[in-house]
Amino acid sequence: MRRGKAASHLDLPRPDNLSAGKQQGAYEALRGAILNRQLPADSRLPSTRSLAERWQVSRGTLEAVFDRLHSEGYVQRVAGSGTRVCAVIPEQFIAAPASKHMLRRPVDADPPHAGVQSHVPFVARRPDASLFDRKAWARCISRGLLAAGVGVLEAAHPGGLPALREHIADYLRSYRGMHCEADEVIVTTGIRHGLDLVARTLLQPGDLACVEDPGYTPARRLFNLAGAQVQSIPLTAEGLDTAQLPAHARLAYVTPAHQAPLGVTLSVSRRLALLDWAHRADAWVVEDDYDSEYNYNSAPLAALKSLDTNDRVLYCGSFNKNLFPGLRVGFMVVPKALRPSLLRTLQLTGHSVGASDQSGLVDFLGSGAFVRHLRASRQAYQARRDALLACLPPGVTVSGEQAGLHFVLWLPAGVSEADFCARAADAGLSLQPLGKFCVEVTLPPAVIIGYTALTLAQIRFHGRALAQLL
């Protein structure tokens, strides 16, 4: 055997149906081998040359078959490493059909954020960890630790490693239009950790905190845990209705780039009105910039923090939302007046990020690997979004699809969210109703569609099931 050329571990038998049409017969044989897991995920297919000799068909026929399987999301063709299976086949696809009472899931059992999972249609509104280069990450951690030296392992850095904070500030200056310095950055374990620090530091029992409605449920709960009164502020087509912000509130929490969950972008006029309110009310604005890197139609607006001439905005970002969920590294850009008190809270709670992950990120950001990953993942997510939208029947209304990790699918008039989600569960789909994110407002029926942590094969297969429900 030639060096570097591993033979296929499966001796695929010649299909019986080649006489009716060689190309279609070969396609059905290979597709069937993938679906019944004779060719499992990440296994390598035989070369077209060896398979052509074994099956006694032309190599050109098999090249056309391999290209078709690639276009449909079953295989991935990479120069130098052959053709590999990339479709993940759900267990229920090859299992015996279960009874309906076993498949039905109660739609009200869990809070909406609890159902987010990778590879589960359509609650997969999170980054796809399979797009992340783990070998490159391992090298970055090794190089980062060796370059930093033993002092990084011995010294305490409650605000984060200075080198990492400098790289984060440089990235935000270049890509989010912010004028910030490294000493304004605090490294956290994620956005929720940042919100918890804000709640513990800024809110006293009885203080008023304003949140979007519909909005991000954990923010409301964290502010409640601090003893604050939480006031819901409705949204319009331009985002948060700033005219309804009370003059005596302590802070307002917003997701301006891609509102969670509606997906609208806070307009420039509303951004300026929000900052003017914060200045006049002596209040703070918490900007959650959770998925601003993923804008598919045009360049995103600069961060709200970039307009903050009075230093009233606390900016929260996260690497968990664009690298992989298990990383647990985020960051905040905080006003200089709040940095000492936030650092005291951080030291008291002891929730600092480990030195190895921080050192790895120093190398990952400094080498340009982070920006390259964002570029590649943005292209992958856009392809998945486009594939899913193509599955939906004409006349269906969606919104928020221009960016982010999810969009909103508006249901036909008269359709109940609960009934639709129950029927979806019978079809093997997990859906989050929009009503679960609403507190005081009442909106037309809709569901949240997360697609980024699904393969193209999953999207096409389950997208057809979703279209049938509609």
Coordinates of C-alpha atoms in Angstrom, one line a residue:
M1 CA 0.0 0.0 0.0
R2 CA 1.3 3.5 -0.9
R3 CA 2.2 5.7 2.0
G4 CA -0.6 8.1 3.0
K5 CA -3.3 6.2 1.0
A6 CA -5.5 4.2 3.5
A7 CA -7.7 1.6 1.9
S8 CA -11.5 1.7 2.6
H9 CA -12.4 -0.6 5.5
L10 CA -15.6 -1.5 3.8
D11 CA -15.8 -3.7 0.7
L12 CA -19.0 -2.3 -0.8
P13 CA -20.8 -5.0 -2.9
R14 CA -21.8 -4.3 -6.4
P15 CA -25.4 -3.0 -6.5
D16 CA -28.0 -5.2 -8.1
N17 CA -29.9 -2.3 -9.8
L18 CA -27.1 -1.0 -12.1
S19 CA -28.8 -2.4 -15.2
A20 CA -31.7 0.1 -14.9
G21 CA -29.3 3.0 -14.8
K22 CA -25.8 3.0 -13.6
Q23 CA -25.6 6.5 -12.2
Q24 CA -28.9 6.3 -10.3
G25 CA -28.2 2.8 -9.1
A26 CA -24.7 3.7 -7.8
Y27 CA -26.2 6.8 -6.1
E28 CA -29.0 4.8 -4.4
A29 CA -26.5 2.2 -3.2
L30 CA -24.1 4.7 -1.7
R31 CA -26.9 6.9 -0.2
G32 CA -28.4 3.8 1.3
A33 CA -25.1 2.7 2.8
I34 CA -24.8 6.1 4.5
L35 CA -28.4 6.2 5.8
N36 CA -28.2 2.6 7.3
R37 CA -24.8 3.5 8.7
Q38 CA -22.9 0.8 6.7
L39 CA -20.8 3.9 6.0
P40 CA -20.8 5.7 9.3
A41 CA -20.1 9.4 9.9
D42 CA -16.5 10.5 9.2
S43 CA -15.7 7.2 7.4
R44 CA -13.9 7.5 4.1
L45 CA -15.4 6.3 0.9
P46 CA -13.3 4.2 -1.6
S47 CA -11.8 6.2 -4.4
T48 CA -13.8 6.6 -7.6
R49 CA -11.0 4.7 -9.4
S50 CA -11.1 1.6 -7.1
L51 CA -14.9 1.6 -6.9
A52 CA -15.2 1.9 -10.7
E53 CA -13.1 -1.2 -11.1
R54 CA -15.0 -3.1 -8.4
W55 CA -18.5 -2.2 -9.7
Q56 CA -17.5 -2.3 -13.4
V57 CA -18.8 1.2 -14.2
S58 CA -17.0 4.2 -15.6
R59 CA -15.1 6.5 -13.2
G60 CA -17.0 9.5 -14.7
T61 CA -20.3 8.0 -13.6
L62 CA -19.0 7.7 -10.0
E63 CA -17.6 11.2 -10.1
A64 CA -21.1 12.5 -10.9
V65 CA -22.5 10.3 -8.1
F66 CA -20.0 11.6 -5.6
D67 CA -20.7 15.2 -6.7
R68 CA -24.4 14.7 -6.2
L69 CA -23.9 13.2 -2.7
H70 CA -21.6 16.2 -1.9
S71 CA -24.2 18.7 -3.1
E72 CA -26.9 17.1 -1.0
G73 CA -24.8 17.2 2.2
Y74 CA -24.1 13.4 2.6
V75 CA -20.3 13.6 1.9
Q76 CA -17.5 16.1 2.0
R77 CA -14.8 16.1 -0.7
V78 CA -11.4 17.5 0.4
A79 CA -8.4 17.5 -1.9
G80 CA -5.7 15.2 -0.6
S81 CA -7.9 13.4 2.0
G82 CA -10.5 11.8 -0.2
T83 CA -14.3 11.7 0.3
R84 CA -15.8 11.3 3.8
V85 CA -19.3 10.9 5.1
C86 CA -20.4 14.1 6.9
A87 CA -24.1 13.4 7.3
V88 CA -25.2 12.7 10.9
I89 CA -28.1 10.2 10.8
P90 CA -30.5 10.5 13.8
E91 CA -31.2 7.3 15.7
Q92 CA -34.9 7.6 15.1
F93 CA -34.3 7.7 11.3
I94 CA -33.2 4.0 11.3
A95 CA -35.1 2.8 14.3
A96 CA -38.6 1.2 14.3
P97 CA -41.4 3.8 14.4
A98 CA -42.4 4.6 18.0
S99 CA -45.9 5.2 19.1
K100 CA -47.2 8.8 19.1
H101 CA -47.5 9.0 22.9
M102 CA -43.7 8.2 23.2
L103 CA -42.7 10.9 20.7
R104 CA -44.9 13.7 22.1
R105 CA -43.1 16.2 24.3
P106 CA -44.7 18.6 26.7
V107 CA -44.1 22.1 25.2
D108 CA -44.4 23.9 28.5
A109 CA -42.1 21.7 30.6
D110 CA -38.9 23.7 30.4
P111 CA -38.0 27.4 30.0
P112 CA -37.2 28.3 26.4
H113 CA -33.4 28.6 26.8
A114 CA -33.1 25.1 28.3
G115 CA -34.0 23.4 25.1
V116 CA -31.1 24.7 23.0
Q117 CA -29.0 21.8 21.8
S118 CA -26.6 21.0 19.0
H119 CA -27.8 18.7 16.2
V120 CA -31.5 18.8 17.4
P121 CA -33.8 20.4 14.8
F122 CA -34.8 23.2 15.2
V123 CA -33.3 24.2 18.6
A124 CA -29.7 24.2 17.3
R125 CA -29.2 27.9 17.6
R126 CA -25.6 27.7 18.8
P127 CA -22.2 27.4 17.0
D128 CA -21.3 24.2 15.3
A129 CA -18.3 22.8 17.2
S130 CA -17.4 20.5 14.3
L131 CA -16.3 23.6 12.3
F132 CA -13.7 24.4 15.0
D133 CA -10.2 23.1 14.3
R134 CA -9.3 21.3 17.5
K135 CA -5.8 20.4 16.5
A136 CA -5.0 24.1 15.8
W137 CA -6.6 25.0 19.1
A138 CA -4.4 22.5 20.9
R139 CA -1.3 24.0 19.3
C140 CA -2.5 27.5 20.3
I141 CA -2.9 26.4 24.0
S142 CA 0.6 24.8 23.9
R143 CA 2.3 27.8 22.3
G144 CA 0.3 30.3 24.5
L145 CA 1.3 28.6 27.8
L146 CA 5.0 28.2 26.7
A147 CA 5.2 31.8 25.6
A148 CA 3.6 33.2 28.7
G149 CA 5.8 31.3 31.1
V150 CA 5.3 29.8 34.5
G151 CA 4.3 33.2 35.9
V152 CA 0.9 33.0 34.3
L153 CA 0.2 29.8 36.3
E154 CA 1.2 31.4 39.5
A155 CA -0.1 35.0 39.4
A156 CA -3.8 36.0 39.8
H157 CA -5.3 38.1 37.1
P158 CA -8.9 38.7 38.1
G159 CA -9.6 40.9 35.1
G160 CA -8.0 38.5 32.7
L161 CA -4.5 38.1 31.2
P162 CA -3.2 41.5 30.0
A163 CA -2.2 40.0 26.7
L164 CA -5.7 38.6 26.1
R165 CA -7.4 41.9 27.1
E166 CA -5.1 43.7 24.6
H167 CA -6.1 41.4 21.8
I168 CA -9.8 41.7 22.6
A169 CA -9.6 45.5 22.7
D170 CA -7.8 45.4 19.3
Y171 CA -10.4 43.1 17.8
L172 CA -13.3 45.4 19.0
R173 CA -11.5 48.5 17.7
S174 CA -11.1 46.8 14.2
Y175 CA -14.4 45.0 13.8
R176 CA -17.0 46.6 16.1
G177 CA -16.0 50.2 15.8
M178 CA -15.3 50.7 19.5
H179 CA -12.7 53.0 21.0
C180 CA -11.6 51.0 23.9
E181 CA -8.4 50.1 25.7
A182 CA -7.2 46.9 27.3
D183 CA -7.8 48.2 30.9
E184 CA -11.5 48.6 30.1
V185 CA -11.8 44.9 29.3
I186 CA -12.8 42.2 31.9
V187 CA -12.6 38.6 31.0
T188 CA -15.6 36.5 32.1
T189 CA -16.9 32.9 31.6
G190 CA -19.6 34.1 29.2
I191 CA -22.4 36.7 28.8
R192 CA -24.5 35.3 31.6
H193 CA -21.5 35.6 34.0
G194 CA -21.2 39.2 32.9
L195 CA -24.9 39.8 33.5
D196 CA -24.6 38.2 37.0
L197 CA -21.6 40.5 37.8
V198 CA -23.7 43.5 36.7
A199 CA -26.7 42.5 38.7
R200 CA -24.6 41.8 41.9
T201 CA -22.7 45.1 41.5
L202 CA -25.2 47.7 40.3
L203 CA -28.6 46.5 41.5
Q204 CA -30.0 46.9 45.0
P205 CA -33.3 45.5 46.2
G206 CA -36.1 47.6 44.7
D207 CA -34.1 49.1 41.9
L208 CA -35.7 49.1 38.4
A209 CA -34.1 47.2 35.6
C210 CA -35.6 47.4 32.1
V211 CA -35.5 44.4 29.7
E212 CA -36.8 43.8 26.2
D213 CA -40.2 42.0 25.7
P214 CA -40.0 39.5 24.2
G215 CA -36.4 39.0 25.4
Y216 CA -33.6 36.9 26.8
T217 CA -35.1 35.1 29.8
P218 CA -31.9 34.5 31.9
A219 CA -31.3 38.3 32.0
R220 CA -34.7 38.9 33.6
R221 CA -34.1 36.1 36.1
L222 CA -30.6 37.3 37.1
F223 CA -31.9 40.8 37.7
N224 CA -34.7 39.3 39.8
L225 CA -32.3 37.3 41.9
A226 CA -30.5 40.6 42.7
G227 CA -33.8 41.9 44.2
A228 CA -34.6 44.3 41.3
Q229 CA -38.0 45.1 39.9
V230 CA -37.9 44.2 36.2
Q231 CA -39.9 46.2 33.8
S232 CA -40.7 44.9 30.3
I233 CA -40.2 47.3 27.4
P234 CA -42.0 46.4 24.1
L235 CA -40.3 46.4 20.7
T236 CA -41.2 47.9 17.4
A237 CA -39.8 47.3 13.9
E238 CA -36.9 49.6 14.9
G239 CA -36.1 47.7 18.1
L240 CA -36.6 48.7 21.7
D241 CA -39.3 51.4 22.2
T242 CA -37.1 53.9 23.9
A243 CA -40.0 56.3 24.5
Q244 CA -41.3 53.9 27.1
L245 CA -38.1 53.8 29.2
P246 CA -38.9 55.2 32.7
A247 CA -36.8 58.1 34.0
H248 CA -36.0 56.4 37.3
A249 CA -34.6 53.1 36.1
R250 CA -31.1 51.9 37.2
L251 CA -30.3 50.1 33.9
A252 CA -31.6 48.8 30.6
Y253 CA -30.6 45.5 29.0
V254 CA -30.6 45.3 25.1
T255 CA -29.5 43.0 22.3
P256 CA -29.2 45.7 19.6
A257 CA -27.4 43.8 16.8
H258 CA -29.8 40.9 16.4
Q259 CA -32.5 41.1 19.0
A260 CA -33.1 38.0 21.0
P261 CA -35.4 36.5 19.9
L262 CA -37.1 38.6 17.2
G263 CA -33.9 39.3 15.3
V264 CA -34.6 43.0 14.6
T265 CA -31.7 45.5 14.5
L266 CA -31.9 48.5 16.8
S267 CA -32.0 51.5 14.5
V268 CA -29.4 54.3 14.7
S269 CA -32.1 56.8 15.9
R270 CA -33.2 54.4 18.7
R271 CA -29.6 53.8 19.7
L272 CA -29.0 57.6 20.1
A273 CA -32.3 57.9 22.0
L274 CA -31.3 55.1 24.3
L275 CA -27.9 56.7 25.1
D276 CA -29.5 60.1 25.6
W277 CA -32.0 58.4 28.1
A278 CA -29.1 56.8 30.0
H279 CA -27.3 60.1 30.3
R280 CA -30.3 62.0 31.5
A281 CA -31.5 59.3 33.9
D282 CA -28.0 58.6 35.2
A283 CA -28.7 55.0 34.2
W284 CA -26.6 52.2 32.7
V285 CA -27.1 50.3 29.4
V286 CA -26.0 46.7 29.2
E287 CA -25.3 45.8 25.5
D288 CA -25.4 42.0 24.8
D289 CA -23.6 41.6 21.4
Y290 CA -24.0 37.8 21.4
D291 CA -24.0 37.0 17.6
S292 CA -23.1 40.2 15.8
E293 CA -20.3 38.5 13.9
Y294 CA -22.9 36.6 11.8
N295 CA -24.5 39.1 9.3
Y296 CA -25.2 37.5 6.0
N297 CA -26.5 40.3 3.8
S298 CA -24.4 43.3 4.7
A299 CA -21.9 44.6 7.2
P300 CA -23.4 44.9 10.6
L301 CA -23.9 48.3 12.4
A302 CA -21.1 49.2 14.7
A303 CA -21.7 48.3 18.4
L304 CA -23.9 50.6 20.4
K305 CA -20.8 51.1 22.7
S306 CA -19.1 52.8 19.7
L307 CA -21.6 55.7 20.1
D308 CA -21.2 56.0 23.9
T309 CA -19.6 59.4 24.4
N310 CA -20.8 59.6 28.0
D311 CA -19.4 56.1 29.1
R312 CA -22.7 54.7 30.1
V313 CA -22.6 51.3 28.2
L314 CA -21.4 48.0 29.6
Y315 CA -20.6 45.8 26.5
C316 CA -20.8 42.0 26.8
G317 CA -19.4 39.6 24.3
S318 CA -18.6 35.9 24.2
F319 CA -16.3 33.4 22.4
N320 CA -18.7 30.6 23.4
K321 CA -21.1 32.0 20.7
N322 CA -18.7 31.8 17.8
L323 CA -16.0 29.1 18.6
F324 CA -17.7 26.3 20.6
P325 CA -20.2 26.3 23.5
G326 CA -17.9 24.5 25.9
L327 CA -15.1 27.1 25.8
R328 CA -16.7 29.3 28.5
V329 CA -14.7 32.5 27.9
G330 CA -16.4 35.9 27.4
F331 CA -15.6 39.5 28.0
M332 CA -17.0 42.8 29.1
V333 CA -16.0 46.4 28.2
V334 CA -17.0 48.4 31.2
P335 CA -17.0 52.2 32.0
K336 CA -14.0 53.2 33.9
A337 CA -16.1 54.3 36.9
L338 CA -17.5 50.8 37.3
R339 CA -14.3 48.8 36.8
P340 CA -13.1 48.7 40.5
S341 CA -16.5 47.6 41.9
L342 CA -17.0 45.0 39.2
L343 CA -13.5 43.6 39.8
R344 CA -14.2 43.4 43.5
T345 CA -17.4 41.3 42.8
L346 CA -15.4 39.1 40.4
Q347 CA -12.8 38.4 43.0
L348 CA -15.4 37.7 45.7
T349 CA -17.3 35.2 43.6
G350 CA -14.1 33.6 42.3
H351 CA -15.4 32.9 38.8
S352 CA -12.3 33.7 36.9
V353 CA -11.3 32.0 33.7
G354 CA -8.5 29.4 33.6
A355 CA -5.0 30.4 32.5
S356 CA -4.8 27.7 29.8
D357 CA -7.9 28.8 27.9
Q358 CA -6.8 32.4 28.1
S359 CA -3.3 31.7 26.9
G360 CA -4.7 29.7 24.0
L361 CA -6.9 32.6 23.0
V362 CA -4.0 34.9 23.1
D363 CA -2.3 32.9 20.4
F364 CA -5.6 32.2 18.5
L365 CA -6.4 35.9 18.3
G366 CA -2.9 37.0 17.6
S367 CA -2.3 34.6 14.8
G368 CA -5.4 35.7 12.9
A369 CA -7.0 32.2 13.4
F370 CA -10.1 33.7 15.1
V371 CA -11.0 36.0 12.1
R372 CA -10.4 33.1 9.7
H373 CA -12.7 30.9 11.7
L374 CA -15.4 33.6 11.8
R375 CA -15.1 33.9 8.0
A376 CA -15.5 30.2 7.4
S377 CA -18.3 29.6 9.9
R378 CA -20.2 32.6 8.5
Q379 CA -20.1 31.0 5.1
A380 CA -21.2 27.7 6.5
Y381 CA -24.1 29.1 8.5
Q382 CA -25.3 31.2 5.5
A383 CA -25.4 28.0 3.3
R384 CA -27.4 26.3 6.0
R385 CA -29.8 29.2 6.3
D386 CA -30.3 29.3 2.6
A387 CA -30.9 25.6 2.4
L388 CA -33.5 25.7 5.2
L389 CA -35.3 28.7 3.6
A390 CA -35.4 26.9 0.3
C391 CA -37.4 24.1 2.0
L392 CA -40.2 26.3 3.2
P393 CA -43.3 26.6 1.1
P394 CA -44.1 29.9 -0.8
G395 CA -45.9 32.5 1.2
V396 CA -44.4 31.6 4.6
T397 CA -43.2 34.7 6.6
V398 CA -39.9 34.7 8.4
S399 CA -38.0 37.5 10.1
G400 CA -34.5 38.0 11.6
E401 CA -33.0 35.8 8.9
Q402 CA -30.5 38.4 7.8
A403 CA -28.1 37.6 10.7
G404 CA -27.4 35.4 13.7
L405 CA -28.0 31.8 14.6
H406 CA -31.8 31.7 14.3
F407 CA -34.8 33.3 12.6
V408 CA -38.5 33.6 13.5
L409 CA -41.1 31.6 11.6
W410 CA -44.5 33.2 11.7
L411 CA -47.4 30.7 11.7
P412 CA -50.5 31.0 9.6
A413 CA -53.4 33.0 11.1
G414 CA -55.5 31.0 13.5
V415 CA -52.7 28.4 14.2
S416 CA -52.0 27.8 17.9
E417 CA -48.3 27.8 18.9
A418 CA -48.9 24.9 21.4
D419 CA -50.7 22.8 18.8
F420 CA -48.1 23.4 16.1
C421 CA -45.2 22.6 18.5
A422 CA -47.0 19.4 19.6
R423 CA -47.5 18.3 16.0
A424 CA -43.9 19.1 15.3
A425 CA -42.8 16.9 18.2
D426 CA -44.8 14.0 16.7
A427 CA -42.8 14.6 13.6
G428 CA -39.5 14.5 15.5
L429 CA -38.9 18.3 15.6
S430 CA -38.3 20.4 18.7
L431 CA -39.6 23.9 18.4
Q432 CA -39.6 26.9 20.8
P433 CA -42.8 29.0 20.7
L434 CA -42.3 32.7 20.6
G435 CA -44.8 33.1 23.3
K436 CA -42.4 31.6 25.8
F437 CA -40.2 34.7 25.4
C438 CA -43.0 37.1 26.0
V439 CA -44.0 38.5 29.4
E440 CA -46.5 41.3 28.9
V441 CA -46.7 41.7 25.1
T442 CA -48.9 39.5 22.9
L443 CA -47.6 38.8 19.5
P444 CA -48.9 36.7 16.6
P445 CA -48.1 33.0 16.8
A446 CA -44.5 32.1 15.8
V447 CA -41.7 29.7 16.5
I448 CA -37.9 30.1 16.8
I449 CA -35.9 28.2 14.2
G450 CA -32.3 27.5 15.1
Y451 CA -30.2 26.0 12.3
T452 CA -26.5 26.7 12.7
A453 CA -25.6 23.5 14.7
L454 CA -27.2 21.2 12.1
T455 CA -25.7 19.6 9.0
L456 CA -27.0 20.3 5.5
A457 CA -28.4 16.8 5.4
Q458 CA -30.3 17.3 8.6
I459 CA -31.6 20.7 7.4
R460 CA -32.9 19.3 4.1
F461 CA -34.4 16.2 5.7
H462 CA -36.1 17.9 8.6
G463 CA -36.8 21.1 6.6
R464 CA -39.1 19.0 4.4
A465 CA -40.9 17.7 7.6
L466 CA -41.3 21.3 8.8
A467 CA -42.7 22.4 5.4
Q468 CA -45.3 19.6 5.6
L469 CA -46.5 20.8 8.9
L470 CA -47.0 24.3 7.4

